[in-house]
Coordinates of C-alpha atoms in Angstrom, one line a residue:
M1 CA -4.2 32.5 -18.8
A2 CA -1.0 30.3 -18.4
N3 CA 0.0 28.8 -21.8
T4 CA -0.2 24.9 -21.3
V5 CA 1.8 24.1 -24.4
A6 CA 5.3 24.2 -24.3
P7 CA 7.1 27.0 -25.5
D8 CA 9.0 25.1 -28.1
A9 CA 5.9 23.2 -29.3
T10 CA 5.7 25.0 -32.3
E11 CA 9.5 24.5 -33.3
A12 CA 9.3 20.8 -33.7
P13 CA 10.6 19.6 -37.0
V14 CA 8.3 18.9 -39.9
G15 CA 7.6 15.1 -40.3
P16 CA 8.6 13.3 -43.5
Q17 CA 5.2 12.2 -44.5
T18 CA 4.0 16.0 -44.2
A19 CA 7.2 17.2 -46.0
A20 CA 6.5 14.8 -49.0
L21 CA 2.7 15.6 -48.8
A22 CA 3.3 19.3 -48.9
G23 CA 6.0 18.8 -51.5
H24 CA 3.7 16.9 -53.8
V25 CA 1.1 19.6 -53.7
A26 CA 3.9 22.5 -54.1
G27 CA 5.6 21.0 -57.0
A28 CA 2.3 19.8 -58.8
L29 CA 2.4 22.8 -61.6
D30 CA 5.8 22.0 -62.6
R31 CA 5.5 18.5 -62.7
G32 CA 2.0 18.2 -64.6
L33 CA -0.3 15.0 -65.0
P34 CA 0.6 12.0 -66.9
P35 CA -1.5 11.9 -69.9
E36 CA -3.9 9.0 -68.7
V37 CA -4.4 10.8 -65.5
A38 CA -5.2 14.0 -67.0
A39 CA -7.9 12.0 -69.3
K40 CA -9.3 10.7 -66.0
T41 CA -9.5 13.9 -64.2
R42 CA -11.4 15.5 -67.2
L43 CA -14.0 12.6 -66.8
H44 CA -14.3 13.6 -63.0
V45 CA -14.6 17.2 -63.9
L46 CA -17.4 16.5 -66.3
D47 CA -19.1 14.1 -64.2
T48 CA -19.2 16.7 -61.3
L49 CA -20.3 19.6 -63.4
A50 CA -23.2 17.5 -64.5
A51 CA -24.2 16.4 -60.9
T52 CA -23.8 20.1 -60.0
L53 CA -25.9 21.6 -62.6
S54 CA -28.6 18.6 -62.2
G55 CA -28.6 19.0 -58.4
S56 CA -29.1 22.7 -58.7
R57 CA -32.8 22.0 -59.5
L58 CA -33.2 20.0 -56.3
R59 CA -33.6 20.5 -52.7
P60 CA -30.0 20.4 -51.3
G61 CA -29.0 22.7 -54.5
V62 CA -31.8 25.1 -53.9
R63 CA -31.0 25.7 -50.3
G64 CA -27.3 26.1 -51.0
I65 CA -28.1 28.8 -53.8
A66 CA -30.4 30.6 -51.4
Y67 CA -27.4 31.0 -49.1
A68 CA -25.1 32.1 -52.0
R69 CA -27.6 35.0 -53.3
K70 CA -26.8 36.5 -49.7
Q71 CA -23.1 36.7 -50.0
G72 CA -21.0 39.2 -51.8
A73 CA -20.4 39.4 -55.4
G74 CA -17.3 38.2 -56.9
W75 CA -15.7 36.0 -60.0
A76 CA -17.1 32.5 -59.0
T77 CA -20.3 31.2 -60.7
V78 CA -22.9 29.5 -58.9
L79 CA -23.8 26.9 -61.4
G80 CA -27.6 27.0 -63.0
T81 CA -27.9 30.3 -61.9
D82 CA -26.9 33.9 -62.9
L83 CA -24.8 34.4 -59.8
S84 CA -21.2 35.3 -59.3
V85 CA -20.0 35.4 -55.9
L86 CA -16.9 35.3 -53.6
P87 CA -15.2 31.8 -54.1
A88 CA -16.1 30.3 -50.8
A89 CA -19.7 30.9 -51.3
A90 CA -19.7 29.6 -54.8
A91 CA -17.8 26.6 -53.5
L92 CA -20.5 26.1 -50.6
A93 CA -23.3 26.3 -53.0
N94 CA -22.0 24.2 -55.8
G95 CA -20.6 21.5 -53.5
M96 CA -24.2 21.0 -52.0
S97 CA -25.6 21.0 -55.5
A98 CA -22.7 18.4 -56.6
H99 CA -24.1 15.9 -53.9
A100 CA -27.8 16.6 -54.0
D101 CA -28.7 13.8 -56.6
E102 CA -26.3 11.1 -55.6
T103 CA -24.6 10.8 -58.6
D104 CA -21.2 12.1 -57.7
D105 CA -18.1 10.1 -57.7
S106 CA -16.8 7.9 -54.6
H107 CA -13.5 6.6 -53.2
A108 CA -13.9 3.4 -51.7
A109 CA -10.7 3.1 -49.9
S110 CA -11.2 6.3 -48.0
L111 CA -15.2 5.9 -47.8
S112 CA -15.7 9.4 -49.3
H113 CA -16.9 11.4 -52.4
P114 CA -14.2 13.7 -52.9
G115 CA -15.3 15.2 -56.2
C116 CA -18.5 17.1 -54.6
G117 CA -16.1 19.0 -52.3
I118 CA -12.9 19.3 -54.6
V119 CA -14.3 20.2 -57.9
P120 CA -16.3 23.1 -56.8
A121 CA -13.5 24.2 -54.5
A122 CA -11.2 24.0 -57.5
L123 CA -13.4 25.7 -60.1
A124 CA -14.5 28.7 -58.0
V125 CA -10.7 29.4 -57.0
A126 CA -9.7 28.8 -60.6
E127 CA -12.5 31.4 -61.8
D128 CA -11.5 33.9 -59.3
L129 CA -7.8 33.9 -60.4
G130 CA -8.4 33.2 -63.9
A131 CA -6.6 30.1 -64.1
S132 CA -6.0 27.7 -67.0
G133 CA -7.9 24.6 -67.8
R134 CA -4.5 22.9 -67.4
R135 CA -4.0 24.4 -64.1
L136 CA -7.5 23.4 -62.8
L137 CA -7.0 19.7 -63.9
T138 CA -3.8 19.5 -61.9
A139 CA -5.3 20.8 -58.8
V140 CA -8.1 18.9 -58.8
A141 CA -5.9 15.4 -59.1
V142 CA -3.7 16.9 -56.5
G143 CA -6.9 17.3 -54.3
Y144 CA -8.0 13.6 -54.9
D145 CA -4.3 12.5 -53.8
V146 CA -4.7 14.6 -50.5
G147 CA -7.8 14.3 -49.2
T148 CA -8.2 10.8 -49.5
R149 CA -4.7 10.1 -47.9
V150 CA -5.5 12.1 -44.9
V151 CA -8.6 10.0 -44.3
M152 CA -6.5 6.9 -44.8
A153 CA -4.0 8.0 -42.5
L154 CA -6.7 7.9 -39.7
G155 CA -6.7 3.9 -40.1
R156 CA -9.6 2.1 -41.4
P157 CA -12.6 4.2 -41.7
P158 CA -15.3 3.5 -39.3
V159 CA -18.2 1.4 -40.1
L160 CA -21.1 3.9 -40.5
A161 CA -23.8 1.8 -38.9
E162 CA -22.0 1.1 -35.7
G163 CA -21.7 4.2 -33.6
S164 CA -20.9 7.8 -33.6
S165 CA -17.7 9.0 -35.7
Y166 CA -16.4 11.6 -37.5
S167 CA -17.4 11.6 -41.2
T168 CA -14.7 10.4 -43.6
H169 CA -16.9 12.0 -46.2
A170 CA -16.4 15.6 -45.0
L171 CA -12.7 15.2 -44.1
A172 CA -11.4 13.9 -47.5
G173 CA -13.3 16.8 -49.3
Q174 CA -12.0 19.5 -46.9
F175 CA -8.2 18.6 -47.1
G176 CA -8.8 17.8 -51.0
A177 CA -10.4 21.3 -51.4
A178 CA -7.6 23.2 -49.5
A179 CA -4.8 21.1 -51.5
A180 CA -6.4 22.1 -54.8
A181 CA -6.9 25.6 -53.8
A182 CA -3.1 25.8 -52.6
V183 CA -2.3 24.4 -56.3
L184 CA -4.1 27.1 -57.8
H185 CA -2.7 29.8 -55.6
G186 CA 0.7 28.7 -56.5
M187 CA 2.0 27.9 -53.1
D188 CA 5.3 26.9 -52.0
A189 CA 5.7 23.8 -49.4
E190 CA 5.7 25.9 -46.2
R191 CA 2.4 27.6 -47.3
V192 CA 0.8 24.5 -48.2
R193 CA 1.6 23.1 -44.8
W194 CA 0.1 26.2 -43.2
T195 CA -2.9 25.6 -45.5
L196 CA -3.3 22.3 -44.3
S197 CA -3.0 23.2 -40.8
Y198 CA -5.9 25.5 -41.3
T199 CA -7.9 23.2 -42.9
A200 CA -7.3 20.8 -39.7
Q201 CA -8.6 23.7 -37.6
S202 CA -11.6 24.1 -39.6
A203 CA -12.4 20.4 -40.4
G204 CA -15.8 19.1 -39.3
G205 CA -18.5 16.5 -40.1
V206 CA -19.8 13.8 -37.9
T207 CA -21.9 11.0 -39.1
S208 CA -25.1 12.3 -37.4
W209 CA -25.9 13.1 -41.3
L210 CA -27.2 9.7 -41.3
R211 CA -30.3 11.2 -39.5
D212 CA -31.0 13.7 -42.1
P213 CA -34.4 12.9 -43.8
D214 CA -34.3 15.5 -46.6
H215 CA -30.4 15.1 -47.7
V216 CA -29.9 19.0 -47.3
E217 CA -27.5 18.6 -44.4
K218 CA -25.9 15.6 -45.8
A219 CA -25.0 17.5 -49.2
F220 CA -23.7 20.6 -47.1
V221 CA -21.5 17.6 -45.0
F222 CA -20.5 16.0 -48.3
G223 CA -20.1 18.8 -50.5
G224 CA -20.6 22.3 -49.5
M225 CA -18.8 22.5 -46.2
P226 CA -15.5 20.8 -47.4
A227 CA -15.5 22.9 -50.6
A228 CA -15.8 26.1 -48.7
N229 CA -13.7 25.4 -45.9
G230 CA -11.1 24.1 -48.2
V231 CA -10.9 27.4 -50.2
R232 CA -11.0 29.7 -47.0
A233 CA -8.2 27.7 -45.4
A234 CA -6.0 28.6 -48.7
E235 CA -7.3 32.2 -48.7
L236 CA -6.3 32.7 -45.1
V237 CA -2.7 31.6 -46.2
A238 CA -2.6 33.4 -49.4
S239 CA -3.6 36.6 -47.7
G240 CA -0.7 36.7 -45.3
C241 CA -1.6 34.1 -42.0
D242 CA 1.0 31.7 -41.2
G243 CA 0.4 28.4 -39.1
V244 CA 1.6 25.4 -37.7
A245 CA 4.4 23.9 -39.6
D246 CA 3.1 20.2 -39.3
V247 CA -0.5 19.5 -38.0
F248 CA -0.3 15.8 -38.8
S249 CA 2.6 14.8 -36.4
G250 CA 4.4 16.3 -33.4
Q251 CA 2.3 16.8 -30.2
P252 CA -0.6 17.8 -30.4
N253 CA -1.5 16.8 -34.0
F254 CA -4.7 16.2 -36.1
L255 CA -4.4 12.7 -36.6
D256 CA -4.0 11.5 -32.9
A257 CA -7.0 13.8 -32.1
L258 CA -9.5 12.0 -34.1
S259 CA -8.1 8.3 -34.2
T260 CA -6.3 5.5 -32.3
R261 CA -5.6 3.8 -35.4
V262 CA -3.3 6.1 -37.2
D263 CA -1.2 5.1 -40.1
R264 CA 0.9 8.1 -40.6
D265 CA 2.9 6.8 -43.7
R266 CA -0.5 6.7 -45.8
L267 CA 0.0 10.3 -46.1
A268 CA 2.8 9.9 -48.5
H269 CA 2.3 6.4 -49.7
G270 CA 2.5 6.4 -53.5
L271 CA 2.7 10.1 -54.2
G272 CA 3.4 10.6 -57.6
E273 CA 3.0 7.2 -58.8
R274 CA -0.5 6.3 -57.4
Y275 CA -3.0 8.9 -58.3
E276 CA -6.2 8.3 -56.3
I277 CA -8.4 10.2 -58.8
V278 CA -7.5 7.1 -60.9
H279 CA -8.7 4.8 -58.1
T280 CA -12.0 6.8 -57.7
N281 CA -15.4 5.5 -59.2
I282 CA -17.8 7.4 -61.3
K283 CA -21.2 6.2 -60.8
K284 CA -23.5 4.9 -63.4
F285 CA -26.7 5.4 -61.6
A286 CA -27.9 8.5 -59.6
V287 CA -28.4 6.7 -56.3
G288 CA -26.7 6.1 -53.1
S289 CA -23.4 4.3 -53.5
P290 CA -24.5 1.4 -51.5
A291 CA -27.7 0.7 -53.7
Q292 CA -25.9 0.9 -57.0
A293 CA -24.9 -3.0 -57.4
A294 CA -28.8 -3.8 -56.1
V295 CA -30.1 -1.6 -59.1
Q296 CA -27.5 -3.2 -61.8
A297 CA -28.4 -6.6 -60.2
T298 CA -32.1 -5.9 -61.0
L299 CA -31.3 -4.6 -64.4
D300 CA -29.5 -7.9 -65.3
L301 CA -32.4 -10.1 -64.1
V302 CA -34.8 -8.0 -66.5
E303 CA -32.6 -8.3 -69.2
E304 CA -31.6 -12.1 -68.6
H305 CA -34.8 -13.5 -67.6
G306 CA -37.5 -10.8 -69.2
L307 CA -38.3 -10.4 -65.2
T308 CA -41.4 -8.2 -64.6
A309 CA -42.9 -6.6 -61.5
Q310 CA -46.2 -8.7 -62.0
E311 CA -44.5 -12.1 -61.7
T312 CA -42.4 -11.3 -58.8
E313 CA -43.6 -13.0 -55.6
S314 CA -40.6 -11.6 -53.4
V315 CA -37.4 -10.0 -53.7
E316 CA -34.4 -10.5 -51.2
I317 CA -31.6 -7.9 -51.2
I318 CA -28.3 -8.9 -49.7
L319 CA -25.8 -5.9 -49.1
P320 CA -22.5 -5.9 -46.9
Y321 CA -23.4 -5.2 -43.5
D322 CA -21.8 -1.8 -43.3
L323 CA -23.8 -0.3 -46.2
C324 CA -27.3 -1.8 -45.0
R325 CA -28.4 1.2 -42.8
V326 CA -27.4 3.9 -45.2
V327 CA -29.9 2.8 -47.8
D328 CA -32.6 0.9 -45.7
D329 CA -35.9 2.0 -46.4
R330 CA -34.8 5.9 -46.2
A331 CA -37.3 8.5 -46.7
M332 CA -35.7 9.9 -49.8
P333 CA -36.2 7.9 -53.2
D334 CA -32.6 7.8 -54.2
I335 CA -31.0 6.3 -51.2
N336 CA -34.0 3.6 -50.4
V337 CA -32.9 0.5 -52.2
Q338 CA -36.4 -1.3 -51.6
Y339 CA -37.7 1.4 -53.6
L340 CA -35.1 1.7 -56.3
V341 CA -35.3 -1.9 -56.9
A342 CA -39.1 -1.8 -56.9
G343 CA -39.2 1.0 -59.2
T344 CA -36.6 -0.5 -61.6
L345 CA -38.5 -3.7 -61.9
V346 CA -41.8 -2.0 -62.6
D347 CA -40.3 0.4 -65.4
G348 CA -38.0 -2.3 -66.7
A349 CA -35.1 0.0 -66.9
F350 CA -33.4 2.7 -64.5
T351 CA -34.1 6.3 -65.0
F352 CA -33.1 9.5 -63.1
A353 CA -36.7 10.4 -62.9
M354 CA -37.6 7.5 -61.2
A355 CA -35.0 7.7 -58.7
H356 CA -35.9 11.1 -57.4
D357 CA -39.8 10.8 -57.6
D358 CA -41.2 11.1 -54.1
A359 CA -44.7 10.5 -55.0
R360 CA -43.9 7.3 -56.7
M361 CA -42.6 5.8 -53.8
N362 CA -46.4 5.4 -52.8
D363 CA -47.6 3.9 -55.9
P364 CA -49.5 0.8 -55.3
L365 CA -47.7 -1.8 -57.1
I366 CA -44.3 -0.1 -56.2
R367 CA -45.4 -0.2 -52.4
S368 CA -46.5 -3.8 -52.6
L369 CA -43.2 -4.8 -54.2
R370 CA -41.4 -3.0 -51.1
E371 CA -43.7 -4.6 -48.4
R372 CA -42.7 -8.1 -50.3
T373 CA -38.8 -7.1 -50.2
T374 CA -36.4 -8.1 -47.2
L375 CA -33.0 -6.5 -46.9
K376 CA -30.4 -8.6 -45.4
E377 CA -26.9 -7.9 -43.9
D378 CA -23.9 -10.1 -45.2
R379 CA -21.8 -10.1 -41.8
E380 CA -18.9 -11.6 -43.7
V381 CA -18.6 -8.8 -46.2
G382 CA -17.8 -4.9 -45.8
G383 CA -16.0 -2.1 -47.5
V384 CA -17.1 -3.0 -50.8
R385 CA -19.9 -1.9 -53.0
C386 CA -21.2 -5.4 -53.9
A387 CA -25.2 -7.0 -53.7
T388 CA -26.7 -9.9 -54.5
L389 CA -30.4 -9.9 -55.6
V390 CA -32.6 -13.1 -55.3
V391 CA -36.1 -13.0 -56.7
T392 CA -38.8 -15.5 -56.2
T393 CA -41.3 -15.4 -59.3
T394 CA -45.1 -16.1 -59.0
D395 CA -44.3 -19.7 -60.8
G396 CA -41.8 -20.6 -57.9
R397 CA -38.3 -20.0 -59.8
R398 CA -35.9 -18.6 -57.8
L399 CA -33.6 -16.1 -59.9
R400 CA -30.3 -15.0 -58.4
R401 CA -27.7 -12.3 -59.3
H402 CA -24.5 -11.4 -57.7
V403 CA -22.8 -8.1 -58.7
P404 CA -19.3 -8.0 -57.4
A405 CA -18.1 -4.8 -58.8
V406 CA -21.1 -2.2 -60.2
R407 CA -20.5 -0.6 -63.6
G408 CA -18.6 2.6 -63.2
S409 CA -16.4 1.2 -60.3
V410 CA -12.6 1.2 -60.7
D411 CA -13.1 -2.8 -61.1
D412 CA -15.7 -2.3 -64.0
P413 CA -15.0 1.3 -65.3
M414 CA -17.3 3.1 -67.8
S415 CA -16.1 4.4 -71.1
V416 CA -15.6 7.9 -72.2
D417 CA -18.9 7.8 -74.2
E418 CA -20.7 6.3 -71.4
V419 CA -19.6 9.2 -68.8
Q420 CA -20.2 11.6 -71.5
A421 CA -23.9 10.0 -72.2
K422 CA -24.7 10.1 -68.6
A423 CA -23.6 13.6 -68.4
E424 CA -25.7 14.5 -71.2
D425 CA -28.8 12.8 -69.5
L426 CA -28.1 14.9 -66.6
L427 CA -27.3 18.1 -68.5
E428 CA -29.8 18.5 -71.2
P429 CA -32.8 19.2 -68.8
V430 CA -30.7 22.0 -67.4
L431 CA -28.9 23.5 -70.3
G432 CA -30.5 22.2 -73.5
R433 CA -28.9 20.1 -76.2
E434 CA -26.9 22.7 -77.7
R435 CA -25.2 23.9 -74.6
T436 CA -24.7 20.5 -73.1
S437 CA -22.8 19.5 -76.4
A438 CA -21.0 22.6 -76.1
L439 CA -19.9 22.0 -72.5
V440 CA -19.1 18.5 -72.9
G441 CA -16.7 19.4 -75.9
L442 CA -15.0 21.9 -73.7
V443 CA -14.6 19.8 -70.8
S444 CA -12.9 16.8 -72.9
S445 CA -10.3 19.6 -74.2
L446 CA -10.1 21.3 -71.0
D447 CA -6.2 21.2 -71.0
E448 CA -6.4 23.6 -74.0
V449 CA -8.6 26.1 -72.3
S450 CA -6.4 29.2 -71.5
D451 CA -9.0 30.7 -68.7
V452 CA -11.6 28.6 -67.5
R453 CA -14.1 31.8 -67.2
E454 CA -14.4 30.6 -70.7
M455 CA -16.8 28.3 -69.3
R456 CA -19.0 30.5 -67.5
P457 CA -21.5 30.9 -70.2
L458 CA -22.3 27.4 -70.3
L459 CA -22.4 26.8 -66.4
R460 CA -25.3 29.6 -66.0

């Protein structure tokens, strides 16, 4: 078959944006992390480990673990089990567990959940190579820098509810996982660029995950697939494969293949100065991101007015137009905003158990509240995680609460103690109190760990 690409197509010079991005990855270990960035990265590692161990007991995690059990033995731990498998298999299983309970972090500007793909990938490779905790933290932070920038370079992320598209959640995780793995393998800039090119070839994910009723395929798209694909891309190059020198510029290229809104400068914008992990949200509530602010508004009304389910006549939830479909009357409790508001009202509090209780969705009182709840789109607001809740009481009062920035977001961040308390709540049912305390303590001093394999007894 004739070659339809010009013979010199692969000899095009490397674009300045790709050169800067690859240089950022290749120089990460020598450069290190500023103290405040390292501190934020430790919190995201802890938060993702907690999400993964908790999620290993939920359906997506169980399905990912079942897959991992059929793979070859290796050094990488499948969290919450007695398994050690090859890095890509561990990354896939742990990535699915990390997104299983909707408690993993989120990055608003790239419309992605970077942690559930990047942290499992970095941990699997770090275990395989016997890397230090400091090296792991650097790799994770660089992964957030790269994955989110690739998505932002595609232009404004598409609105989920308005047509079929590539999945920003999948792409950010894949390029971030690959970059983290490249750091751990100690690659030079040329090999980093080859790794990014192999990642582009394996990058997948489309928004059909919105139609997944059981969250299993969604967990694969957000966490499992990105983590495994990123690990595999780096392994290919580490084993000797070379590739395209610049997959982001020249013709053909990855960005133009997916978008007509390409902003190539975003690949390198702020590198070394703006660390995207610092601009990533850590969730306070283990629910789908678009429902976070509505849950917070409910709790605020309960606290401020002593509001109860018995005195609630009707509820109106107002969300940004691009978020409504994601959480509108979904089959799963942790992404059904009407159920989450009703359950929080009935309990007078938010709990992980309520948010994951399928049976309670049909509790008579909760069902009655859901039937009296209206979800409305705010057509003038998009791209932000805010909510307004209006409750009409049986005595005719109208109680209104607007939450512009939910607790845990970059605009209203949780303290270290709050993040650790959240992690403990997720970890203790799986690890017990003593091992949970040990894991939280170890991650808080991860910079001082000489070999991340020291964590293995606490992750099983």
